[in-house]
Short mmCIF file of C-alpha atoms and ligand atoms in Angstrom, two decimals:
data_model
loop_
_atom_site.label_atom_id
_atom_site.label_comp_id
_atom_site.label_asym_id
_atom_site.label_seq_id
_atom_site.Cartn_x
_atom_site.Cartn_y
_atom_site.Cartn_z
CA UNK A 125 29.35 27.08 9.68
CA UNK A 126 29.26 23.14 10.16
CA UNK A 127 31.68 20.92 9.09
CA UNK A 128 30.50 17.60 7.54
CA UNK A 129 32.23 14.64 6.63
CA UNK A 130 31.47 12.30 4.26
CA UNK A 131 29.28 14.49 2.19
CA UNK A 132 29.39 13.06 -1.64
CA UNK A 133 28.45 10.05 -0.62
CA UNK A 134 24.82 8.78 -0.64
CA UNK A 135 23.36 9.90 2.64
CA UNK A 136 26.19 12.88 2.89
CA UNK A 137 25.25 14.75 -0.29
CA UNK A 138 21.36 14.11 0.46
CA UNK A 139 22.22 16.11 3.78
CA UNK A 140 24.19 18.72 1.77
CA UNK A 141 21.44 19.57 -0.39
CA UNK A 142 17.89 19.24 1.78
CA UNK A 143 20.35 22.15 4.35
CA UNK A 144 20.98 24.23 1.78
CA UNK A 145 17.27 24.04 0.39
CA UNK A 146 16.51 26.30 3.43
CA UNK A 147 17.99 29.94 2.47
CA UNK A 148 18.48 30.94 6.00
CA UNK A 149 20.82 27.91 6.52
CA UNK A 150 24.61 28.41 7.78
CA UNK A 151 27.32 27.20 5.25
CA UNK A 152 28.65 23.85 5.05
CA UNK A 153 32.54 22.56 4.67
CA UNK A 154 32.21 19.53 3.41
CA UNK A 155 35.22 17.12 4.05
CA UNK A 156 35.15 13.98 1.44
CA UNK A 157 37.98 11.56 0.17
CA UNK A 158 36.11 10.87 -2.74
CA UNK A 159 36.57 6.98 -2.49
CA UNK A 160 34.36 4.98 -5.37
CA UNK A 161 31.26 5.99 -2.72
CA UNK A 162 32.18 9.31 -3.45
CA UNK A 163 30.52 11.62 -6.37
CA UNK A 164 30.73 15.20 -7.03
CA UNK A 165 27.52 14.75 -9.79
CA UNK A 166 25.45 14.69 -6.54
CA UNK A 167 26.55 17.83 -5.43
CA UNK A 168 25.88 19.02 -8.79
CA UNK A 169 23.11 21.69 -8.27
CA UNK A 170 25.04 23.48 -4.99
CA UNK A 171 28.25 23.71 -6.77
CA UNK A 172 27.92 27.29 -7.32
CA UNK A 173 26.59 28.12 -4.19
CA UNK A 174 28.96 30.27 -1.79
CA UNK A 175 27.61 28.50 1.71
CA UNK A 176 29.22 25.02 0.29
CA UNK A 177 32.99 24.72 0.42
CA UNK A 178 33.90 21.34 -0.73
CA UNK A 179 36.93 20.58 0.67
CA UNK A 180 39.27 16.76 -0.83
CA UNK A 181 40.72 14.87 1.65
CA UNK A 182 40.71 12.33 4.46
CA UNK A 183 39.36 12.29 7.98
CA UNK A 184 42.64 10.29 8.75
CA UNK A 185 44.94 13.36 8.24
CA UNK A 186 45.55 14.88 11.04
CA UNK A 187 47.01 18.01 9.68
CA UNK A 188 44.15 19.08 7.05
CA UNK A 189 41.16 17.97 9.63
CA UNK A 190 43.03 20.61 12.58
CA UNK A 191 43.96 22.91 9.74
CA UNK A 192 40.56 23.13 8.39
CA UNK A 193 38.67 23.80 12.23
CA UNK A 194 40.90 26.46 12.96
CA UNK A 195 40.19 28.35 9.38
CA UNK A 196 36.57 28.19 9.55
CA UNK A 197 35.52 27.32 13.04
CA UNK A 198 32.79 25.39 12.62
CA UNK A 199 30.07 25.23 15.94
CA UNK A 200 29.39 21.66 14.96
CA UNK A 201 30.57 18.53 13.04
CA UNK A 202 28.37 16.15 11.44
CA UNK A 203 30.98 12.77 10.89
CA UNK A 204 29.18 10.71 8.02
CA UNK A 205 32.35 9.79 6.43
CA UNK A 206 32.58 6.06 6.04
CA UNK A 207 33.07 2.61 4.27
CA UNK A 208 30.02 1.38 4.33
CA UNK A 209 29.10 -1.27 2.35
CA UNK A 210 29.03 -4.74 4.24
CA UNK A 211 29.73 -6.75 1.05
CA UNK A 212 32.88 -5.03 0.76
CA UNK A 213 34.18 -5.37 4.54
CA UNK A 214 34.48 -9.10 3.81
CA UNK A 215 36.24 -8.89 0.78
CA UNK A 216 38.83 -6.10 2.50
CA UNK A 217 38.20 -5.35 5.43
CA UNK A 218 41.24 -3.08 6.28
CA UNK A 219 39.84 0.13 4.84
CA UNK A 220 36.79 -0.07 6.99
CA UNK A 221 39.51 -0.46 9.58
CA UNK A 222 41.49 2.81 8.01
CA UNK A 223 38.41 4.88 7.84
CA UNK A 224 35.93 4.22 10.39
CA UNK A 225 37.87 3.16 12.94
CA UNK A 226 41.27 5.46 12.80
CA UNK A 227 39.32 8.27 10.82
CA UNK A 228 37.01 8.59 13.68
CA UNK A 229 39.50 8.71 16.27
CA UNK A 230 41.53 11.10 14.39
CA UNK A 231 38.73 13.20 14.03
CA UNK A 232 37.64 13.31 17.51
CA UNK A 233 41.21 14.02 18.80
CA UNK A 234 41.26 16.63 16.13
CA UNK A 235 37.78 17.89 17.56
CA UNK A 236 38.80 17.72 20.84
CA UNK A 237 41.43 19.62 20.59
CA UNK A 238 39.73 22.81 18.49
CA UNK A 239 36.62 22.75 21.09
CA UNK A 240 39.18 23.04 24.33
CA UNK A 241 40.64 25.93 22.81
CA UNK A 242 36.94 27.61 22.22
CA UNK A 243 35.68 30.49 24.53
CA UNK A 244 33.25 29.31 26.94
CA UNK A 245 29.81 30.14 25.01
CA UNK A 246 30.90 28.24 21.81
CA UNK A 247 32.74 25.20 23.95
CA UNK A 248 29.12 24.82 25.45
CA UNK A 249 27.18 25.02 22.08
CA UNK A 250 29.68 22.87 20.18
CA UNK A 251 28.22 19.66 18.99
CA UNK A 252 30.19 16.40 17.82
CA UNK A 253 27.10 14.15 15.63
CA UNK A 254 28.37 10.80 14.60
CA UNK A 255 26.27 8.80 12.04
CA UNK A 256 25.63 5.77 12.82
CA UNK A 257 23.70 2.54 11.84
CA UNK A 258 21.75 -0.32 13.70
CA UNK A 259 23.89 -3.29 11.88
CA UNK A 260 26.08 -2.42 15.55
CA UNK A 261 22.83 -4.53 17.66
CA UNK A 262 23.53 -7.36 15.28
CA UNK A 263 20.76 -9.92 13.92
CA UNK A 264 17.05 -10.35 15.38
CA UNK A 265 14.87 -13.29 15.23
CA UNK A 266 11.45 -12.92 14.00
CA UNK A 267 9.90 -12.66 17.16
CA UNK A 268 12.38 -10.40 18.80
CA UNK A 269 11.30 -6.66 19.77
CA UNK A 270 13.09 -3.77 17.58
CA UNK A 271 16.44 -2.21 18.86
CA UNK A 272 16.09 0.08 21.65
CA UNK A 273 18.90 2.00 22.22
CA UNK A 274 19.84 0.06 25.10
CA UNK A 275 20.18 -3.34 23.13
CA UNK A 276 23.93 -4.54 23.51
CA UNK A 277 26.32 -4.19 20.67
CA UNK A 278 26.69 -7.25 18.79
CA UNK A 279 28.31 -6.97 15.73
CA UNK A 280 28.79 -9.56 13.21
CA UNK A 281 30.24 -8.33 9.95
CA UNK A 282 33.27 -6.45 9.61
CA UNK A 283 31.89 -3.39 8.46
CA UNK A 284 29.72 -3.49 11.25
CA UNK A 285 32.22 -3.82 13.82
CA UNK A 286 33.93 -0.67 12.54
CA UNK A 287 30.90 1.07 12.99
CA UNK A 288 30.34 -0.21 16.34
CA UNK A 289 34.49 0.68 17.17
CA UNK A 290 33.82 4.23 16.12
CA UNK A 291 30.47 4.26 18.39
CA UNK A 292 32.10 3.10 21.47
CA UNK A 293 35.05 5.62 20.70
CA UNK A 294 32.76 8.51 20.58
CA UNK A 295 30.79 7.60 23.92
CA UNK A 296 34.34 7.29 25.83
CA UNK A 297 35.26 10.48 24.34
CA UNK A 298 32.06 11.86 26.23
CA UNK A 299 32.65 10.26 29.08
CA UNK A 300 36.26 10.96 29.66
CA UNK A 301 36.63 14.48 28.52
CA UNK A 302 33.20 15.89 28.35
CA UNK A 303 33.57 15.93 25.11
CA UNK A 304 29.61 17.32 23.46
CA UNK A 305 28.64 14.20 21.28
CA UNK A 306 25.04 13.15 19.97
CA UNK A 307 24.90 9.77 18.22
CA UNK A 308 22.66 8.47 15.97
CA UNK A 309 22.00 4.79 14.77
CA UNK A 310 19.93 4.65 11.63
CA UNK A 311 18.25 1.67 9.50
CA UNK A 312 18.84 1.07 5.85
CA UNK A 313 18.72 3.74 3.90
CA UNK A 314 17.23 4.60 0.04
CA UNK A 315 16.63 7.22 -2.01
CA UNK A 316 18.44 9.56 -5.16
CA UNK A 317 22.02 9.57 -5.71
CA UNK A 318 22.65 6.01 -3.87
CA UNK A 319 25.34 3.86 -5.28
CA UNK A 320 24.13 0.61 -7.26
CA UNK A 321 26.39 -2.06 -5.42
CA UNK A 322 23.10 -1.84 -2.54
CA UNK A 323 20.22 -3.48 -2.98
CA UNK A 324 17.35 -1.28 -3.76
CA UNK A 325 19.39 1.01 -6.88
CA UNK A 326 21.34 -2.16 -7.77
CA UNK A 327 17.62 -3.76 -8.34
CA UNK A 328 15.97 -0.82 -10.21
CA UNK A 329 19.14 -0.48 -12.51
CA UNK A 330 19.79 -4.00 -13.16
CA UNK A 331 16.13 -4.55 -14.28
CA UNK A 332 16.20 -1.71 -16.59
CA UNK A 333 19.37 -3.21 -17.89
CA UNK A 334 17.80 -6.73 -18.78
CA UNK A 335 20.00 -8.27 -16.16
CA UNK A 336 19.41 -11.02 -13.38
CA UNK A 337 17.86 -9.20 -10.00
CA UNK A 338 20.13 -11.23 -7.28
CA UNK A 339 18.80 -12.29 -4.22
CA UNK A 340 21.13 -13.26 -1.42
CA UNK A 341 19.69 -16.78 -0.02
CA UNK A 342 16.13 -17.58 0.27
CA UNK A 343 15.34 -13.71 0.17
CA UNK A 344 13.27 -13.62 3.78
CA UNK A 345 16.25 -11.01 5.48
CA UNK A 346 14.96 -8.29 7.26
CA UNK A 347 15.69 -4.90 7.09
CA UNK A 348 13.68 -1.71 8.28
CA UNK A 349 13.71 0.67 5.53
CA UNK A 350 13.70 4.73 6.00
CA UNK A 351 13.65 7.12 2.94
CA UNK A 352 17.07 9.25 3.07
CA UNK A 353 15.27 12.54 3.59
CA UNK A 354 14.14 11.51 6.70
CA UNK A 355 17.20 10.04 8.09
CA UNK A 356 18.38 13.78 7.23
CA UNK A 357 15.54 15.45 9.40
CA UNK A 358 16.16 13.31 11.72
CA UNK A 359 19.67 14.20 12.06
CA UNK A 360 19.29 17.98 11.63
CA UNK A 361 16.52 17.59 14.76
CA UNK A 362 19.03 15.68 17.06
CA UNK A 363 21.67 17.97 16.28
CA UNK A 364 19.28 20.86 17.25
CA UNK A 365 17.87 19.35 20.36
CA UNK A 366 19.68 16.05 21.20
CA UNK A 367 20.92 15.47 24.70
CA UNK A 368 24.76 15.33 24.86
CA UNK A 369 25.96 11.97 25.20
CA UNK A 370 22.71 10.49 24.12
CA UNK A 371 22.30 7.86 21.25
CA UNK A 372 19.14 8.29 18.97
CA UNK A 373 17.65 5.28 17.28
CA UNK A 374 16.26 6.78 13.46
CA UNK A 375 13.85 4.02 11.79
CA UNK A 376 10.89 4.43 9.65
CA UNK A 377 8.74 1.51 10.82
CA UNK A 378 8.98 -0.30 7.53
CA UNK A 379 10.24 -3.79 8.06
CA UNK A 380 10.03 -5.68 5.13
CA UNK A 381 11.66 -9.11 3.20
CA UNK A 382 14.02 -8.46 0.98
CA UNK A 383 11.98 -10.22 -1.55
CA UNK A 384 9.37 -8.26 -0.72
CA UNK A 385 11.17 -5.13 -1.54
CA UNK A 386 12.32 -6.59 -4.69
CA UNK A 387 9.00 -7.90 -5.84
CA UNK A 388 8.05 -4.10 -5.36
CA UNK A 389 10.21 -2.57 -7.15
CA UNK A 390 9.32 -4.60 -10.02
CA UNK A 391 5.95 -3.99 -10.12
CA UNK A 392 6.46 -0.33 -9.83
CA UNK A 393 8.76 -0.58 -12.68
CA UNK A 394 6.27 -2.61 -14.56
CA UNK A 395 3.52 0.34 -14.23
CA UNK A 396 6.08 3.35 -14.97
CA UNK A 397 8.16 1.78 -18.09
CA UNK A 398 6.79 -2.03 -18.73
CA UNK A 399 9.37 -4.14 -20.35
CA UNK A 400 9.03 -3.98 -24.15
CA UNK A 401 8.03 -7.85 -23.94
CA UNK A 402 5.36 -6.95 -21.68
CA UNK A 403 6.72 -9.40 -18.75
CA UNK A 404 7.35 -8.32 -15.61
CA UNK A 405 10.61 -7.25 -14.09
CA UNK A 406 9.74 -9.82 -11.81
CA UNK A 407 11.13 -12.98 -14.25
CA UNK A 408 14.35 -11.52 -13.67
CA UNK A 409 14.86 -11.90 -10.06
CA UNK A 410 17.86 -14.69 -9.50
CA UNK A 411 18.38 -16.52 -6.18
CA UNK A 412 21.98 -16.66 -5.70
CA UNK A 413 24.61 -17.63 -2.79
CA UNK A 414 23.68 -16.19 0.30
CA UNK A 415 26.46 -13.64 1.73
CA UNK A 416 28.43 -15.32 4.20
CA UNK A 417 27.22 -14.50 8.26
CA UNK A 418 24.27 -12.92 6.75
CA UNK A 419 22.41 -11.40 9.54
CA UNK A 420 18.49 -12.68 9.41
CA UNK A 421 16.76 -9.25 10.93
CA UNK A 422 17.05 -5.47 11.96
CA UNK A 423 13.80 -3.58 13.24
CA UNK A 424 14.19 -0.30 15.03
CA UNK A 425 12.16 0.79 17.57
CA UNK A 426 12.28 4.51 17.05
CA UNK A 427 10.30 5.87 19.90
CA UNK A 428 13.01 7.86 21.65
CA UNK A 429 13.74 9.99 19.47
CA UNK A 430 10.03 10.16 18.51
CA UNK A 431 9.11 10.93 22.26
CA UNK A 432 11.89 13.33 23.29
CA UNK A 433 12.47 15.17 20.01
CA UNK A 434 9.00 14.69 18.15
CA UNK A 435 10.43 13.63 15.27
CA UNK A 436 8.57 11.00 12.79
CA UNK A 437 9.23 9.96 9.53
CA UNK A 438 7.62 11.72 6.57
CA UNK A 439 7.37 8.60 4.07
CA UNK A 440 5.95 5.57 4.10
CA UNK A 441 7.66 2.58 2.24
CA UNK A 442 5.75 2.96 -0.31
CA UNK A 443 5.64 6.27 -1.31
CA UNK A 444 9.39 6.62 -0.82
CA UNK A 445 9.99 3.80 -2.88
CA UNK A 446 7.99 5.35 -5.72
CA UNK A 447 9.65 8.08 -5.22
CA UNK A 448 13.16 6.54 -5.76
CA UNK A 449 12.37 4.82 -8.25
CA UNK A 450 11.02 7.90 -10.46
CA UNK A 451 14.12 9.35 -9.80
CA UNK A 452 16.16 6.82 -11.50
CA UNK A 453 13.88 6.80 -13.92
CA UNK A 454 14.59 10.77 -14.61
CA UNK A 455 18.58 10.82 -14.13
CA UNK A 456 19.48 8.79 -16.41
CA UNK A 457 22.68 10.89 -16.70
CA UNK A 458 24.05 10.39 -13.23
CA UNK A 459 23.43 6.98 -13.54
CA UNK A 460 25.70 6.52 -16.97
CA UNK A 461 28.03 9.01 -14.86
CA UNK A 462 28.16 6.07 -12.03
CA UNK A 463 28.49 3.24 -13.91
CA UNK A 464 32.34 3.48 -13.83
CA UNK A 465 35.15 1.21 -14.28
CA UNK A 466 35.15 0.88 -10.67
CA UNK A 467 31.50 -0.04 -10.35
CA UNK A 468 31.69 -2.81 -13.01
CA UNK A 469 35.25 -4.31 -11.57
CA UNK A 470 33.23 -4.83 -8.00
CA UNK A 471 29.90 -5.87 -10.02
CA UNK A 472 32.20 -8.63 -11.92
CA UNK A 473 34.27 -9.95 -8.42
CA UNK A 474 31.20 -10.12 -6.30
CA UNK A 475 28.69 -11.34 -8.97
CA UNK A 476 30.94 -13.87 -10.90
P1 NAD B 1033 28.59 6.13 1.24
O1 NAD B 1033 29.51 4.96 1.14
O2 NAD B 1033 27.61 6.38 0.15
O3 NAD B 1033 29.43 7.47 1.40
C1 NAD B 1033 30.55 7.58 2.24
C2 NAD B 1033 31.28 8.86 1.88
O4 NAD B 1033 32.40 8.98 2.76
C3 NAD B 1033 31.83 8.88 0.46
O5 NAD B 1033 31.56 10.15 -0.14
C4 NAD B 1033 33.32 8.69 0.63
O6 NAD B 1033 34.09 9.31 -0.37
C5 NAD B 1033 33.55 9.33 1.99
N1 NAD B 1033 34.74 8.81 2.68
C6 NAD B 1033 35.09 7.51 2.83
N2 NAD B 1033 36.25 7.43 3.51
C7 NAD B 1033 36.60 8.71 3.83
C8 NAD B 1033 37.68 9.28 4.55
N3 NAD B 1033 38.65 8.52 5.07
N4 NAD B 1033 37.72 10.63 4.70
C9 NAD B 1033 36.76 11.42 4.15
N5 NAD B 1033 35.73 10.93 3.44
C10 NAD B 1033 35.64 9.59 3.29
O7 NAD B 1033 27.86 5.95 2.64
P2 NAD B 1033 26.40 6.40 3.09
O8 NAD B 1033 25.46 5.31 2.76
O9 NAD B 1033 26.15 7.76 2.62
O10 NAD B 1033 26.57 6.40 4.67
C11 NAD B 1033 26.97 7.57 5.38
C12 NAD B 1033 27.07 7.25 6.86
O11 NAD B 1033 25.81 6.78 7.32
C13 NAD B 1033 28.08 6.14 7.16
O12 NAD B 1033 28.74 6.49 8.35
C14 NAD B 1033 27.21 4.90 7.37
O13 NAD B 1033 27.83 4.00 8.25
C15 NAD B 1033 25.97 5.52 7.96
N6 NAD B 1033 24.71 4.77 7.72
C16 NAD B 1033 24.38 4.40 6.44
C17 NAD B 1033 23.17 3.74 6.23
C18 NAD B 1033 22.72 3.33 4.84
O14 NAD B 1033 21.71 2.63 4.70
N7 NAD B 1033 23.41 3.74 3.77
C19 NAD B 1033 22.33 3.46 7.31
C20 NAD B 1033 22.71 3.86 8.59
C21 NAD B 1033 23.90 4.53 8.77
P1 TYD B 1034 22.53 -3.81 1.36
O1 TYD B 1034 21.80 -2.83 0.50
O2 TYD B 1034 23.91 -4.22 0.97
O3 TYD B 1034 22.52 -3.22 2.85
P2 TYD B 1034 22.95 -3.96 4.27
O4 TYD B 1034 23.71 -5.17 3.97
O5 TYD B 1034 23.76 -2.88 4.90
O6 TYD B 1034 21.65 -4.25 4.96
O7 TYD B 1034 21.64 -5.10 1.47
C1 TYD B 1034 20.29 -5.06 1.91
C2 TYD B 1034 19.80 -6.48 1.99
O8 TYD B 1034 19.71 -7.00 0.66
C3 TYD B 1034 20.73 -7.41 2.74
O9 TYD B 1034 19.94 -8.36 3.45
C4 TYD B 1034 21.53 -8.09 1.64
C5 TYD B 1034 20.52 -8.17 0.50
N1 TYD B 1034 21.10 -8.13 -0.87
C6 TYD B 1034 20.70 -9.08 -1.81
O10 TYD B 1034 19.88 -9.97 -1.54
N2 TYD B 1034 21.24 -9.00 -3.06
C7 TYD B 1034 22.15 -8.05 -3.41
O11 TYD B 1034 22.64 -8.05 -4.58
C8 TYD B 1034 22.54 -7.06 -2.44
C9 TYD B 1034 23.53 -5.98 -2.77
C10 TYD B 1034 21.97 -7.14 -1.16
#
C-alpha cells in the first residue's frame, strides 16, 4: 500500500482517484484532517472501493501517523497534506505554521522511525514524496528565465514560507539520515473538485452566479498553469523513477496573465451557457485591491524532469481549461455541496 496525506483536498483526491482508475494499482490509506479544504464528495465514486481506506486525522499527531505505518506498512508516502491557500496565510498565518511546518516534521520523524525498523529490501525501496510548489523561488520579472530547480528559495508570503520550511526540512532529513525523499515543486494548479476561494473555480462560479469576477490589482500577475491530472502523472512518474534526494520542477509551459485567464474563462462560458442577457461574462470582471506583497511572476522551467524521467504534460491551457470548466458546468451538486457556511464566512471577510 501507499500512504497519502492530504487526500480530500483538491490535488489529493484528484491523485486518489486517477490511481485507482488503474485496476492493477496497490491500495491507498489516505490520511486527511478534513479542514474547510477538505471534502469527502470528491472521494465520492471510490468510497466503496476496498483498496481506499480513508483514514480522519492530523499529520501533527504523532501517535495515529506511527500507529497507522506500523498497521499497514506502507512502501511509500505521498505528503500532500497542507494549508494552502496564500490569501489565507496573511489573514492567519499560524495554521500554515501548525500544518506545514510541524505536520511535516512530525511526519518525517514518524517516517523515519517506521523505515529504520524495515528489513533491508523494503528500507531501500521506501520512498518519502513531498508535494511541493514553486511560490518557494519567490517572484520573477518579466524578463527573468523560469525556475530551475537550482533557483534559491525566496519566499515572500507566509504560506509560502511554510512550504519552503517543510522543503528544507525534508532535504536535511536526506542529508542527515539517509532518509529516501523525492521532492516535487509544482505550478498552479486547476481542474474538478478545486475549492472556489482560488482563482480559476472562484471565476467560473461567481460568473454563473451573476456576481463581480475580482481581479487582484491591474490583473498582469503571472502564473504558469498545469491541469491537475498532470501534476498527478507527474508525481506518480517521480515516485516511480525519481532520484533520492532530488527535487523535480512539474510545470505545464502555460504562462499566462491573470486577466488573461479570466477573459478566457468568460468566453468559454459565453459559448457553453451564454448569459440569458446575451452579454458576456466578461462585464462582470471587477478590479479590486491588489493582495498585499503580491508576487508579479512564476514560470517553471520543467526540463528536468522532462529530460531524466520523460515526463510532459498531457494538456494544453486550453484544452484543460475547457475541460474544467465543463466540469463545473456538469456537477452542479458538488458545487451546492461546497458552498458552505465556511466558504461564504471567508468569501464575506476577504471580499468585503
Ligand atoms: P487543498 O487545500 O485543496 O487540500 C489540502 C488537504 O490537506 C485538505 O484535504 C485538508 O483537509 C488536508 N489537511 C490540511 N491540514 C492537514 C493536517 N494537519 N493533517 C492532515 N490533513 C490535512 O490543497 P491542494 O491544492 O490540494 O494542495 C495539495 C498540496 O499540493 C499542498 O501541499 C500544496 O502546497 C501543494 N501544491 C498545490 C498547488 C495548487 O495549485 N493547488 C500547486 C503546487 C503545489
Ligand atoms: P490563487 O488561485 O489564489 O493561487 P496563488 O496565489 O497560489 O497563485 O491566485 C492565482 C492568481 O490570481 C494570483 O495572482 C492571485 C489572483 N487572484 C485574483 O486576482 N483574484 C482572486 O479573487 C483570487 C482568489 C486570486
Amino acid at each position: 500500500m501507499i500512504l497519502i496525506t492530504g487526500g480530500a483536498g483538491f490535488i489529493g483526491s484528484n491523485f486518489v482517484l486517477d490511481w485507482l482508475a488503474n485496476p492493477a494499482a496497490e491500495g491507498i490509506i489516505n490520511l486527511d484532517k478534513l479542514t474547510y479544504a477538505g471534502n469527502l464528495a470528491n472521494l465520492e465514486s471510490v468510497k466503496d472501493d476496498p483498496r481506499h481506506v480513508f483514514i480522519h486525522g492530523d499529520i501533527g499527531d504523532k501517535e495515529l501517523v506511527g500507529k497507522l505505518l506500523k498497521q499497514y506498512q506502507p512502501r511509500a508516502i505521498i505528503n500532500f497534506a497542507a494549508e494552502s491557500h496564500v490569501d489565507r496565510s496573511i489573514h492567519g498565518p499560524a495554521e500554515f505554521i501548525d500544518t506545514n511546518v510541524l505536520g511535516t516534521f512530525n511526519l518525517l520523524e514518524c517516517a523515519r522511525e517506521y523505515w529504520g525498523a524495515l528489513a533491508e529490501a523494503e528500507k531501500e525501496s521506501f520512498r518519502f514524496h513531498h508535494v511541493s510548489t514553486d511560490e518557494v523561488y519567490g517572484s520573477l520579472s518579466a524578463t527573468d528565465p523560469a525556475f530551475t530547480e537550482s533557483n534559491p528559495y525566496e519566499p515572500n508570503s507566509p504560506y509560502s514560507a511554510s512550504k519552503a520550511a517543510s522543503d528544507h526540512l525534508v532535504r536535511a532529513w536526506f542529508h542527515t539520515y539517509h532518509f529516501p525523499v523525492v521532492t516535487t515543486n509544482c505550478s498552479n494548479n486547476y481542474g474538478p473538485y478545486h475549492f472556489p476561494e482560488k482563482l480559476i473555480p472562484l471565476v467560473i462560479l461567481n460568473a454563473l452566479n451573476s456576481k463581480p469576477l475580482p481581479i487582484y490589482g491591474d490583473g498582469q500577475q503571472i502564473r504558469d498553469w498545469l491541469y491537475v491530472g498532470d501534476h498527478c502523472s507527474a508525481i506518480r512518474e517521480v515516485l516511480a523513477k525519481g532520484k533520492l534526494g532530488e527535487t523535480y520542477n512539474i510545470g505545464g509551459w502555460n504562462e499566462k496573465a491573470n486577466i488573461e485567464v479570466v477573459k478566457t474563462i468568460c468566453s468559454i462560458l459565453d459559448e457553453l451557457q451564454p448569459r440569458s442577457d446575451g452579454k458576456s461574462y466578461a462585464e462582470q470582471i471587477t478590479f479590486v485591491k491588489d493582495r498585499p506583497g503580491h508576487d508579479r511572476r512564476y514560470a517553471i522551467d520543467a526540463s528536468k524532469v522532462e529530460r531524466e524521467l520523460g515526463w510532459r504534460p498531457a494538456q494544453t491551457f486550453e484544452t484543460g481549461i475547457r475541460k474544467t470548466v465543463q466540469w463545473y458546468l456538469d456537477n452542479p451538486d458538488w458545487i451546492k455541496g461546497v458552498v458552505s457556511g465556511s466558504y461564504r464566512d471567508w468569501l464575506h471577510k476577504q471580499y468585503n
